Amino acid sequence: MASLTRKDRPMAAVKKSVSVKDVARLAGVSEQTVSRTVHDSPSVRPETKERVRAAMRELGYRPNFAGRSLRRGKFKTVGVAMFNITGTGNLDRMEGFAAAADKHGYAITLTKVDGHPYTLESASSRMSALPVDGMVVIMNRMPADFGTFEPLPGMQTVLVTMLEHPLCSTVDNDQFDCSRQVVEYLLERGHKTVHFISCPERSLSGMRREEGWRETLRAHGIEPPQLVRGDWTAQSGYAAGQALADDPTCTAIYASNDAMAYGCIRGLESRGKHVPEDVSVVGVDDSLGDIVPDRRLATVRFDNKRVGMWAVDKIAGAEGVEPGVEHMLFPGVLVEGDTVRDWR
Amino acid sequence: MASLTRKDRPMAAVKKSVSVKDVARLAGVSEQTVSRTVHDSPSVRPETKERVRAAMRELGYRPNFAGRSLRRGKFKTVGVAMFNITGTGNLDRMEGFAAAADKHGYAITLTKVDGHPYTLESASSRMSALPVDGMVVIMNRMPADFGTFEPLPGMQTVLVTMLEHPLCSTVDNDQFDCSRQVVEYLLERGHKTVHFISCPERSLSGMRREEGWRETLRAHGIEPPQLVRGDWTAQSGYAAGQALADDPTCTAIYASNDAMAYGCIRGLESRGKHVPEDVSVVGVDDSLGDIVPDRRLATVRFDNKRVGMWAVDKIAGAEGVEPGVEHMLFPGVLVEGDTVRDWR
DNA sequence: TTGCACAATGGCAACGTTAACATTTGGGCG
DNA sequence: CGCCCAAATGTTAACGTTGCCATTGTGCAA
């Protein structure tokens, strides 16, 4: 039945592509009038518009993007380059990209960039061949050419990173502030110091969290204790928890992500320590939701959607005006939980 | 310093856009020869090519996508329409989209479609205005127009769903088979029946899992016990676990996702039941990795990347040939864990 | 020497759209 | 009744690329 329906369609709909010319001919007007109708120009008589619209419907006309872009010199599209698609927060960031793009009538073009070498240049040249007006690069680690990179002329480039770049706008979560919040929160609750479970050294955000932890402690006159280096997995958090369980000075642990925080709790428990009675634990990312329903992990929640929106807004919102270089950091929100107790 | 470098660039690089014409003029050849050089045609003398390439470098030429697409009538781009960006497995699917697109020299254009109304038509018309050669729609629930939808002429459309559509190719994970694997696995281990923690009824994949559970039990001559309806959260799994803890016939629980499975384990434990000693528990999705490091949850792992690749391959791989309608389901893999014990 | 094949390059047109300018039409007003 | 203005519509050209065909040059066999 369905195929019958298709056959009944006017022949023109099967043609390679229906252009303004076809519509103009059928409606008995000029191509320009068709174009004006498409853009709902006020200088076309309502009845003419209706006639043109009817012709468009009959032929199944849809404007050709290439012709339009060629004419306008704009694609109304923002490219997003990622070295890794998978990654904490990427889905939320994409939600943000899509939302902001939508708002401005833009589309998002997603590209995976090979990370060998891990350079902004490779992301940029990959994008240069695509129909985009601007680009966003999601950086996870330090590109080899970060200092020397120049964005393509005419291609507004926004980096998602906490590092500031002289020629590109940047936006990210404020990882330093995240650590500051956590450390001060724990100190306020009476802990004398805060131990830290870190992450692999190539992670930019992880390193920034480490800095924040260290410097905040120092700002409070506390010499940071030896940190334990993890690898983002709960497994490594478990080991860290076991190691820290024997340290009598350890009453509060700050883990660089939630998985390690959970692992750490298990590791502590396996050594007979209770959370939060004996030790307080705080994570980062709020990535696990309510998976352990009987105990809500204290953590920091980031608004990655907002980060994504800011990046695309910066490009799609500029609309011709010479865009200045801006740097934006959004603070996270500390989410209290059942894994911290007052130490006083 | 950086700004100085910029200023030193040849003027042409600042011009709106460098075209073949500019390159041709500088290299002292025709536009056609430039085009041929870009495509590395064998019928251009190597020294001519080099001269053209030098001109391209000097001017910072990059081919204009719009002109090219207009000429070719192809965009080399696949559109992806999603009603919800966030969702289990979407990141892996995107990884697959991007990988397959890359392979074929295609790009991915991502679009969020408003779900009001939740129709394929709205996804389709949203895409029709974008520069794409084909589209993928990720379906989470049943669109109102699933039966009557016709893809746009000339726009190959692939649906990510387990429902078969007469006019569109479809691809998804095999949720029925997933349940079959889990149920048979538990029965083989000596359990007399398998209890099920379900999910909201609007979820297509969830409903299919429910069917699989029910029918597999029946195929083994077992009348399915009363199911417990959850809402995907660990919280609801917790409640389900508590409820099932009092049921003496309940020795094996199959939860429709991992979060509920974890919650369920906690619920059982809160009622004094031990996993796997008293009750075996299996989840679905393998979404939580090793978060509870001392106990690996038995679950089913899906290869969403493969699903994504298949969808884009179907479109980008067709390349002009009239593509037949195909339906593909990929089975998941049961991952054994520490939450199931032999019941014999 | 002529003719021919082939390699290298150039000229032209067209893809679909729309900005800028040109033309027609109808109506109000002196 | 003629003039002018504004509304409505038409004409032209150009955006950048590339397929097709034409032209030029080069070497080789007849």
XYZ file of C-alpha atoms (C1' of nucleotides) in Angstrom:
748
model
C 0.000 0.000 0.000
C 2.679 2.350 0.987
C 4.426 1.893 -2.338
C 1.193 2.741 -4.121
C 1.042 5.988 -2.227
C 4.551 6.754 -3.413
C 3.752 6.011 -7.014
C 0.794 8.348 -6.925
C 3.059 11.262 -6.195
C 3.651 13.810 -8.906
C 6.599 12.940 -11.107
C 8.555 16.014 -10.161
C 8.960 14.749 -6.626
C 11.033 11.885 -7.978
C 13.288 14.234 -9.946
C 16.779 14.686 -8.638
C 15.828 17.803 -6.777
C 13.121 20.432 -6.975
C 14.411 23.969 -7.332
C 12.886 27.412 -7.084
C 12.738 27.371 -10.853
C 10.325 24.433 -10.862
C 8.165 26.018 -8.228
C 8.202 29.349 -10.048
C 7.105 27.729 -13.277
C 4.252 25.846 -11.651
C 3.050 28.850 -9.681
C 3.435 31.131 -12.688
C 5.682 33.603 -10.903
C 9.351 34.508 -10.976
C 12.013 32.682 -9.023
C 12.500 35.754 -6.940
C 8.913 35.705 -5.788
C 9.363 32.108 -4.732
C 12.435 33.064 -2.767
C 10.551 35.921 -1.176
C 7.755 33.599 -0.233
C 10.161 31.171 1.355
C 11.437 34.000 3.502
C 7.956 35.288 4.133
C 8.739 38.732 2.796
C 5.965 41.266 3.417
C 6.182 42.525 -0.125
C 4.418 39.544 -1.654
C 0.665 39.579 -1.862
C -0.979 37.010 0.442
C -2.801 35.317 -2.420
C 0.416 35.066 -4.439
C 2.151 33.588 -1.440
C -0.562 31.012 -1.108
C -0.266 30.051 -4.750
C 3.491 29.640 -4.394
C 3.108 27.652 -1.219
C 0.678 25.339 -2.928
C 3.190 24.769 -5.713
C 5.913 24.063 -3.162
C 3.723 21.539 -1.445
C 2.760 19.860 -4.675
C 6.338 19.499 -5.836
C 7.723 18.688 -2.423
C 10.137 21.590 -2.638
C 12.787 22.007 0.015
C 15.398 24.705 -0.236
C 18.833 23.540 -1.239
C 21.306 24.209 1.488
C 24.306 24.359 -0.799
C 22.870 26.996 -3.080
C 21.784 29.041 -0.147
C 25.105 28.794 1.647
C 26.986 29.581 -1.508
C 24.960 32.694 -2.000
C 25.072 33.783 1.599
C 28.613 32.755 2.409
C 27.305 31.322 5.676
C 26.519 27.791 6.684
C 24.630 28.370 9.885
C 26.518 25.452 11.320
C 28.969 25.054 14.161
C 31.527 22.278 14.056
C 32.434 20.349 17.160
C 35.759 18.558 17.176
C 36.396 15.897 19.766
C 39.467 13.794 20.273
C 37.386 11.366 22.294
C 33.669 11.085 21.935
C 33.322 9.099 25.123
C 34.054 11.038 28.261
C 32.421 12.298 31.411
C 30.062 15.123 30.683
C 30.290 14.950 26.917
C 26.678 13.974 26.561
C 25.581 16.941 28.627
C 27.872 19.221 26.681
C 26.322 17.995 23.455
C 22.917 18.653 24.888
C 24.146 22.193 25.393
C 25.583 22.483 21.908
C 22.362 21.260 20.389
C 20.198 23.518 22.535
C 22.167 26.670 21.759
C 22.429 25.811 18.085
C 18.705 25.303 17.958
C 18.108 28.661 19.562
C 20.080 30.441 16.851
C 18.807 28.327 13.995
C 22.161 26.610 13.659
C 23.085 22.966 13.238
C 25.915 21.066 14.875
C 28.463 19.069 12.942
C 30.294 16.522 14.996
C 33.728 15.243 14.114
C 36.064 12.863 15.761
C 39.650 13.970 15.405
C 42.425 11.477 15.485
C 44.581 12.235 18.502
C 47.890 11.401 16.847
C 49.296 13.930 17.073
C 47.132 15.585 19.688
C 47.181 19.094 18.243
C 44.685 21.908 17.771
C 46.029 22.207 14.259
C 44.750 18.753 13.346
C 41.312 19.601 14.696
C 41.347 22.867 12.820
C 42.410 21.453 9.476
C 39.861 18.681 9.818
C 37.154 21.282 10.261
C 38.372 23.541 7.497
C 37.013 21.114 4.926
C 33.548 21.101 6.452
C 30.623 23.465 6.024
C 30.935 25.296 9.307
C 31.084 28.953 10.319
C 32.905 28.341 13.552
C 34.242 25.519 15.603
C 34.427 24.186 19.119
C 37.248 21.932 20.225
C 36.878 19.778 23.294
C 40.265 19.428 24.887
C 40.979 16.709 27.380
C 44.695 17.041 27.611
C 47.381 19.472 26.558
C 47.759 19.775 22.789
C 51.337 19.943 21.605
C 50.698 23.226 19.790
C 48.562 24.999 22.369
C 50.878 27.979 22.605
C 51.470 28.471 18.904
C 48.063 27.602 17.477
C 46.296 30.194 15.366
C 42.628 29.745 14.491
C 41.770 29.708 10.795
C 41.059 33.186 9.495
C 37.339 33.816 9.514
C 36.658 30.727 11.595
C 35.728 31.664 15.113
C 37.193 29.004 17.387
C 36.173 28.212 20.957
C 38.124 25.780 23.104
C 36.496 23.815 25.878
C 39.289 23.877 28.398
C 40.234 25.735 31.492
C 43.475 26.986 29.984
C 43.318 30.481 28.593
C 44.348 30.929 25.002
C 45.443 34.291 23.572
C 43.539 33.959 20.293
C 40.607 31.666 21.088
C 37.791 32.042 23.540
C 37.668 29.311 26.119
C 35.042 27.894 28.437
C 34.961 25.120 31.008
C 34.023 24.114 34.486
C 36.040 25.745 37.211
C 37.994 22.829 38.584
C 40.114 24.922 40.882
C 37.067 26.400 42.521
C 35.583 22.924 42.766
C 38.462 21.795 44.945
C 38.330 25.002 46.935
C 34.671 24.396 47.699
C 35.239 20.815 48.760
C 38.277 21.513 50.898
C 36.709 24.495 52.644
C 33.495 22.545 53.167
C 35.412 19.780 54.905
C 37.534 22.167 56.926
C 34.444 24.013 58.038
C 33.068 20.713 59.267
C 36.043 20.461 61.619
C 38.472 18.287 59.720
C 42.097 19.204 60.332
C 43.225 18.249 56.859
C 41.915 16.711 53.634
C 43.511 13.780 51.848
C 43.284 13.611 48.097
C 42.906 10.799 45.594
C 44.264 12.171 42.369
C 44.179 10.991 38.758
C 46.548 10.395 35.838
C 48.790 13.378 35.290
C 47.833 13.977 31.682
C 44.287 15.018 32.626
C 44.088 18.781 32.581
C 41.011 19.024 34.747
C 42.389 16.491 37.160
C 45.595 18.435 37.545
C 43.670 21.600 38.125
C 41.664 19.902 40.845
C 44.896 18.802 42.417
C 46.197 22.370 42.361
C 42.994 23.624 43.897
C 43.206 21.107 46.681
C 46.831 21.871 47.397
C 46.546 25.625 47.279
C 43.368 25.838 49.290
C 44.904 23.788 52.062
C 47.983 26.018 52.031
C 45.799 29.108 52.059
C 44.418 27.764 55.308
C 47.870 27.181 56.676
C 47.766 23.427 56.221
C 50.572 21.537 54.530
C 48.903 19.127 52.061
C 49.464 15.483 52.969
C 50.885 12.964 50.531
C 48.332 12.377 47.780
C 47.368 8.997 46.404
C 47.390 8.749 42.649
C 44.470 6.883 41.132
C 43.426 6.222 37.539
C 39.740 7.272 37.595
C 38.532 3.688 38.247
C 36.699 2.546 41.361
C 39.340 -0.155 41.560
C 42.070 2.406 42.140
C 39.842 4.209 44.622
C 39.457 0.938 46.482
C 43.201 0.538 46.769
C 43.537 4.147 47.863
C 40.876 3.635 50.514
C 42.682 0.636 51.876
C 45.956 2.518 51.950
C 44.441 5.531 53.704
C 42.538 3.408 56.230
C 45.714 2.864 58.215
C 46.552 6.566 58.375
C 45.269 7.948 61.698
C 45.474 11.560 60.455
C 43.094 10.777 57.612
C 39.578 11.825 58.544
C 38.463 13.349 55.277
C 39.082 12.172 51.737
C 38.469 14.085 48.548
C 38.493 11.906 45.446
C 38.956 13.374 41.983
C 35.857 11.590 40.679
C 32.847 9.698 41.964
C 33.925 6.242 40.886
C 37.103 6.536 42.944
C 35.129 7.968 45.830
C 32.819 4.963 45.816
C 35.747 2.600 45.493
C 37.454 4.389 48.323
C 34.450 3.931 50.605
C 34.556 0.206 49.906
C 38.271 0.102 50.506
C 37.860 1.866 53.845
C 35.049 -0.474 54.853
C 37.107 -3.498 53.919
C 39.602 -2.306 56.546
C 36.942 -1.784 59.159
C 36.557 1.961 58.761
C 33.065 3.373 58.473
C 31.843 6.228 56.313
C 31.012 8.818 57.460
C 31.512 7.824 61.099
C 35.283 7.383 60.864
C 36.057 9.127 57.604
C 34.243 11.653 55.426
C 34.398 11.140 51.645
C 33.588 13.582 48.848
C 33.714 12.905 45.107
C 33.398 14.995 41.971
C 31.074 14.861 38.928
C 27.803 13.620 40.347
C 28.030 10.984 37.656
C 26.516 8.079 39.527
C 23.197 9.464 40.589
C 21.535 7.363 43.224
C 23.221 4.095 42.443
C 23.880 3.389 46.065
C 20.419 4.230 47.284
C 21.085 3.916 50.987
C 23.864 6.462 50.956
C 24.078 9.599 48.892
C 27.659 10.460 47.989
C 28.689 14.042 48.664
C 30.006 15.381 45.381
C 30.280 18.386 43.082
C 27.874 18.768 40.208
C 28.900 20.589 37.052
C 26.581 22.110 34.527
C 28.157 20.811 31.355
C 25.123 21.702 29.334
C 25.735 25.311 30.218
C 29.340 25.023 29.127
C 28.216 23.626 25.790
C 25.639 26.341 25.340
C 28.126 29.070 26.090
C 30.524 27.754 23.457
C 27.931 27.640 20.704
C 26.323 30.907 21.789
C 29.677 32.568 21.426
C 29.866 31.497 17.793
C 26.275 31.529 16.645
C 25.393 34.606 18.653
C 28.193 36.714 17.184
C 26.538 36.879 13.742
C 29.062 38.967 11.904
C 30.233 41.204 14.713
C 33.942 40.898 15.362
C 33.952 38.594 18.371
C 36.331 39.333 21.172
C 38.324 36.650 22.921
C 36.656 35.725 26.188
C 37.397 33.206 28.884
C 34.642 31.700 30.948
C 34.669 29.337 33.887
C 31.470 28.043 35.442
C 31.633 26.992 39.076
C 30.243 23.642 40.143
C 27.741 23.153 42.925
C 28.599 21.139 45.978
C 25.966 18.498 46.593
C 25.791 17.454 50.208
C 25.373 13.787 50.978
C 25.522 11.104 53.617
C 29.242 10.516 53.347
C 30.350 13.529 55.360
C 29.864 14.102 59.046
C 30.600 17.009 61.322
C 33.892 16.400 62.969
C 33.470 18.722 65.884
C 53.704 38.559 19.155
C 50.985 36.391 17.853
C 49.131 39.380 16.473
C 52.242 40.463 14.642
C 52.421 37.104 12.943
C 48.866 37.567 11.835
C 49.496 40.972 10.404
C 52.415 39.668 8.399
C 50.147 37.356 6.469
C 49.411 38.136 2.846
C 46.379 40.350 2.416
C 44.452 37.749 0.470
C 44.220 35.548 3.531
C 42.141 38.203 5.203
C 39.786 38.445 2.229
C 36.342 37.034 2.719
C 37.293 33.748 1.168
C 39.945 32.514 -1.235
C 38.586 30.779 -4.301
C 40.066 28.698 -7.079
C 40.064 31.835 -9.148
C 42.508 33.542 -6.821
C 44.753 30.533 -6.728
C 44.599 30.172 -10.502
C 45.590 33.769 -11.006
C 48.531 33.540 -8.651
C 49.754 30.236 -10.077
C 49.247 31.434 -13.627
C 47.003 28.539 -14.601
C 43.307 28.037 -15.248
C 40.736 27.404 -12.550
C 40.270 23.950 -13.917
C 43.899 23.058 -13.343
C 43.563 24.193 -9.765
C 40.549 21.989 -9.338
C 42.430 19.092 -10.868
C 45.321 19.673 -8.531
C 43.028 19.690 -5.550
C 41.771 16.281 -6.625
C 45.255 15.119 -7.463
C 44.341 14.273 -11.022
C 47.098 12.382 -12.876
C 46.719 14.606 -15.892
C 48.480 17.587 -14.337
C 52.236 17.809 -14.624
C 53.979 17.389 -11.258
C 55.731 20.738 -11.542
C 52.458 22.476 -12.354
C 50.856 20.795 -9.385
C 53.633 22.017 -7.161
C 53.221 25.550 -8.398
C 49.494 25.418 -7.745
C 50.027 23.913 -4.324
C 52.437 26.684 -3.468
C 49.832 29.249 -4.467
C 47.211 27.491 -2.364
C 49.508 27.533 0.622
C 50.370 31.174 0.154
C 46.755 32.257 -0.066
C 45.528 29.839 2.568
C 43.055 28.345 0.141
C 40.507 25.857 1.376
C 37.839 24.486 -0.895
C 34.393 25.913 -0.357
C 32.011 23.244 0.744
C 28.924 24.980 -0.572
C 30.241 25.388 -4.084
C 31.370 21.821 -4.136
C 28.127 20.423 -2.784
C 26.121 22.525 -5.159
C 28.084 21.210 -8.068
C 28.064 17.611 -6.895
C 24.577 17.483 -5.475
C 25.972 15.630 -2.477
C 26.866 16.826 0.980
C 28.833 13.898 2.266
C 27.029 14.336 5.536
C 24.675 12.191 7.560
C 22.146 13.797 9.856
C 21.378 12.357 13.250
C 18.083 13.291 14.835
C 17.570 12.676 18.513
C 14.564 13.395 20.637
C 16.755 13.156 23.721
C 20.467 13.668 23.593
C 20.970 12.197 27.017
C 20.297 8.499 27.260
C 22.010 5.219 27.953
C 24.288 4.221 25.145
C 23.929 7.424 23.145
C 27.545 8.342 23.621
C 28.668 4.968 22.323
C 26.265 5.241 19.430
C 27.719 8.617 18.543
C 31.164 7.126 18.706
C 29.902 4.650 16.131
C 28.327 7.347 13.959
C 31.526 9.339 13.980
C 33.721 6.331 13.289
C 31.658 5.132 10.338
C 31.311 8.634 8.949
C 35.041 9.103 9.167
C 35.622 5.862 7.309
C 33.524 7.053 4.382
C 34.775 10.620 4.447
C 31.437 11.828 5.776
C 30.566 14.231 8.559
C 27.803 13.931 11.145
C 25.224 16.620 11.751
C 23.521 16.362 15.073
C 20.067 17.739 15.739
C 17.824 17.693 18.714
C 14.211 17.290 17.735
C 11.473 18.593 19.904
C 9.417 15.649 21.082
C 6.073 17.437 20.939
C 4.635 15.768 19.045
C 6.843 12.720 19.105
C 6.699 11.913 15.408
C 9.113 10.750 12.735
C 7.656 13.434 10.540
C 8.961 16.172 12.800
C 12.438 14.650 12.747
C 12.269 14.329 9.006
C 11.126 17.852 8.296
C 13.734 19.207 10.689
C 16.409 17.411 8.712
C 15.090 18.364 5.316
C 16.421 21.881 5.751
C 19.929 20.695 6.542
C 22.792 19.748 4.270
C 22.559 15.995 4.651
C 22.371 13.086 2.239
C 20.663 10.749 4.633
C 19.429 10.650 8.175
C 19.374 8.515 11.272
C 16.630 8.840 13.842
C 17.143 7.556 17.347
C 13.808 6.397 18.666
C 13.220 5.891 22.355
C 9.522 5.434 22.345
C 6.769 4.864 19.847
C 6.257 7.789 17.458
C 2.643 8.589 16.766
C 3.150 8.227 13.016
C 5.339 5.141 12.961
C 2.986 3.200 10.715
C 2.269 5.942 8.224
C 5.633 7.687 8.004
C 7.284 7.970 4.620
C 10.913 9.021 4.363
C 11.659 12.075 2.237
C 12.284 11.183 -1.367
C 15.985 10.870 -2.002
C 16.783 10.946 1.692
C 17.800 7.524 2.901
C 16.467 7.146 6.426
C 17.617 4.679 9.063
C 15.787 4.264 12.352
C 17.530 3.134 15.496
C 14.822 0.979 16.978
C 13.938 -2.645 17.265
C 10.631 -2.168 15.489
C 10.672 -3.016 11.815
C 9.526 -0.338 9.424
C 8.321 -1.098 5.894
C 10.116 1.834 4.232
C 13.117 2.527 6.473
C 16.015 0.354 7.443
C 16.260 -0.224 11.166
C 18.991 -1.290 13.552
C 19.214 -1.814 17.294
C 20.299 -4.074 20.070
C 18.337 -7.293 20.370
C 16.516 -6.783 23.620
C 14.424 -9.899 23.299
C 17.503 -12.033 22.892
C 19.076 -10.236 25.821
C 16.314 -11.428 28.107
C 16.454 -14.881 26.599
C 20.155 -15.107 27.378
C 19.711 -13.949 30.953
C 16.754 -16.160 31.710
C 18.315 -19.269 30.189
C 21.584 -18.529 31.943
C 19.817 -18.422 35.289
C 17.701 -21.493 34.564
C 20.802 -23.399 33.533
C 22.314 -22.528 36.894
C 19.448 -24.352 38.547
C 16.989 -21.584 39.359
C 13.371 -22.695 39.102
C 12.134 -19.322 37.969
C 13.336 -15.770 37.357
C 11.752 -12.668 38.831
C 11.816 -9.472 36.830
C 12.167 -5.809 37.691
C 10.632 -3.934 34.799
C 10.603 -0.326 33.702
C 8.151 2.401 32.617
C 5.815 1.106 29.952
C 6.617 3.743 27.358
C 10.155 2.443 26.883
C 10.277 0.334 23.756
C 13.432 -1.516 24.671
C 12.211 -2.065 28.198
C 8.965 -3.558 26.950
C 10.856 -5.810 24.599
C 13.001 -7.032 27.471
C 9.859 -7.761 29.389
C 8.474 -9.773 26.488
C 11.709 -11.693 26.195
C 11.672 -12.545 29.867
C 8.059 -13.647 29.798
C 8.240 -15.688 26.625
C 11.488 -17.408 27.453
C 10.118 -18.551 30.785
C 7.005 -19.827 29.055
C 9.106 -21.596 26.430
C 10.639 -23.471 29.331
C 7.259 -24.347 30.738
C 7.434 -21.836 33.554
C 4.624 -19.401 34.278
C 6.236 -15.962 34.770
C 5.807 -14.657 38.308
C 4.354 -11.243 39.063
C 6.803 -8.611 37.869
C 7.796 -5.520 39.835
C 7.626 -2.295 37.899
C 10.527 0.072 38.442
C 11.438 3.421 36.909
C 15.092 2.863 35.932
C 16.390 4.367 39.185
C 18.375 2.497 41.801
C 15.816 3.813 44.244
C 13.054 1.815 42.601
C 15.343 -1.219 42.439
C 15.885 -0.864 46.162
C 12.158 -0.964 46.825
C 11.786 -3.922 44.486
C 14.573 -5.765 46.308
C 12.886 -5.208 49.625
C 9.580 -6.424 48.256
C 11.082 -9.535 46.712
C 13.152 -10.359 49.795
C 10.083 -11.751 51.498
C 9.146 -14.003 48.586
C 10.543 -17.486 49.290
C 10.204 -18.521 45.612
C 12.460 -15.695 44.551
C 15.999 -17.006 44.064
C 16.942 -15.135 40.908
C 16.199 -11.557 39.903
C 16.641 -10.021 36.489
C 16.545 -6.236 36.508
C 15.916 -4.220 33.367
C 19.002 -2.089 33.960
C 22.085 -2.011 36.116
C 21.047 0.823 38.387
C 17.951 -1.079 39.440
C 20.015 -4.249 39.839
C 22.395 -2.472 42.202
C 19.523 -0.937 44.061
C 17.881 -4.310 44.280
C 20.998 -5.863 45.818
C 20.942 -3.171 48.496
C 17.264 -3.705 49.082
C 17.769 -7.435 49.517
C 20.661 -6.869 51.894
C 18.641 -4.429 53.929
C 16.244 -7.303 54.530
C 19.002 -9.717 55.497
C 19.264 -11.508 52.168
C 22.709 -11.990 50.699
C 23.751 -11.806 47.062
C 24.594 -14.214 45.567
C 24.255 -16.650 48.459
C 20.488 -16.298 48.846
C 19.521 -14.604 45.603
C 21.186 -14.212 42.218
C 20.900 -10.825 40.493
C 21.537 -9.884 36.852
C 21.281 -6.428 35.318
C 21.413 -5.025 31.802
C 23.615 -2.386 30.081
C 26.976 -2.796 31.775
C 26.696 0.900 32.415
C 28.345 1.050 35.808
C 31.690 -0.545 35.141
C 33.501 -1.465 38.284
C 31.857 1.002 40.596
C 31.411 -1.579 43.306
C 34.889 -2.980 43.118
C 34.394 -5.859 45.484
C 31.539 -7.368 43.519
C 31.143 -7.454 39.757
C 27.504 -7.276 38.697
C 26.416 -9.906 36.181
C 24.931 -7.982 33.274
C 24.497 -7.817 29.521
C 26.775 -5.626 27.476
C 25.582 -4.083 24.225
C 27.768 -2.846 21.459
C 26.110 0.477 20.785
C 29.050 1.675 18.796
C 28.416 -1.122 16.355
C 24.771 -0.109 16.103
C 25.809 3.437 15.310
C 28.314 2.321 12.731
C 25.801 0.110 11.013
C 23.350 2.973 10.677
C 25.853 5.345 9.107
C 27.434 2.625 6.988
C 24.033 1.927 5.549
C 23.755 5.517 4.366
C 27.317 6.490 3.559
C 28.198 3.113 2.152
C 25.308 3.092 -0.310
C 26.848 5.848 -2.443
C 24.273 6.112 -5.179
C 23.131 2.517 -5.346
C 19.448 2.102 -4.606
C 19.532 0.952 -0.997
C 17.245 -1.845 0.066
C 15.373 -1.775 3.326
C 17.166 -3.898 5.901
C 16.557 -4.702 9.531
C 19.411 -5.500 11.847
C 19.518 -6.569 15.467
C 22.792 -7.058 17.284
C 22.786 -9.451 20.230
C 24.302 -8.386 23.525
C 26.919 -10.355 25.398
C 26.232 -11.741 28.834
C 28.955 -10.674 31.224
C 29.293 -13.057 34.136
C 29.829 -11.576 37.570
C 29.856 -12.241 41.266
C 26.141 -11.740 41.757
C 25.040 -15.156 40.474
C 25.705 -18.501 42.065
C 24.985 -22.037 40.986
C 21.766 -23.088 42.585
C 22.222 -26.807 42.289
C 57.017 15.653 -44.093
C 52.558 14.467 -42.700
C 49.304 12.407 -39.793
C 47.961 10.685 -35.465
C 47.654 9.594 -30.667
C 48.041 11.263 -26.307
C 49.299 14.348 -22.595
C 48.425 18.804 -20.587
C 45.698 22.613 -20.059
C 41.918 26.091 -20.923
C 37.003 27.869 -21.705
C 32.385 27.470 -20.743
C 28.343 26.311 -18.501
C 25.587 24.898 -14.814
C 24.397 23.511 -9.997
C 20.235 26.594 -6.641
C 19.776 30.702 -4.330
C 19.149 35.568 -3.516
C 20.835 40.715 -3.365
C 20.443 44.576 -6.087
C 18.344 46.821 -9.332
C 14.588 47.310 -12.905
C 9.980 47.191 -14.292
C 5.052 47.179 -14.096
C 0.674 48.240 -11.971
C -2.774 50.674 -9.347
C -4.284 54.497 -6.794
C -4.276 59.055 -4.673
C -3.940 63.880 -5.397
C -3.289 68.336 -7.429
C -6.341 64.191 -16.722
C -1.663 63.706 -15.834
C 1.808 63.146 -12.334
C 4.116 60.693 -8.849
C 4.600 57.273 -5.274
C 4.378 52.838 -3.442
C 3.340 48.136 -3.816
C 4.149 44.004 -6.299
C 6.751 41.474 -9.230
C 10.528 40.460 -12.685
C 15.537 40.354 -14.501
C 20.244 39.857 -13.943
C 24.310 38.473 -11.997
C 27.152 36.287 -8.864
C 28.518 33.058 -5.039
C 32.732 28.608 -5.878
C 33.239 24.347 -7.984
C 33.807 20.979 -11.555
C 32.115 18.030 -15.783
C 32.368 18.333 -20.498
C 34.427 19.526 -24.543
C 37.894 22.225 -27.037
C 42.495 23.529 -27.714
C 47.395 23.334 -27.658
C 51.780 20.982 -27.460
C 54.869 16.763 -27.995
C 56.603 12.618 -29.580
C 56.434 8.887 -32.793
C 55.261 5.926 -36.747
C 54.197 5.944 -41.554
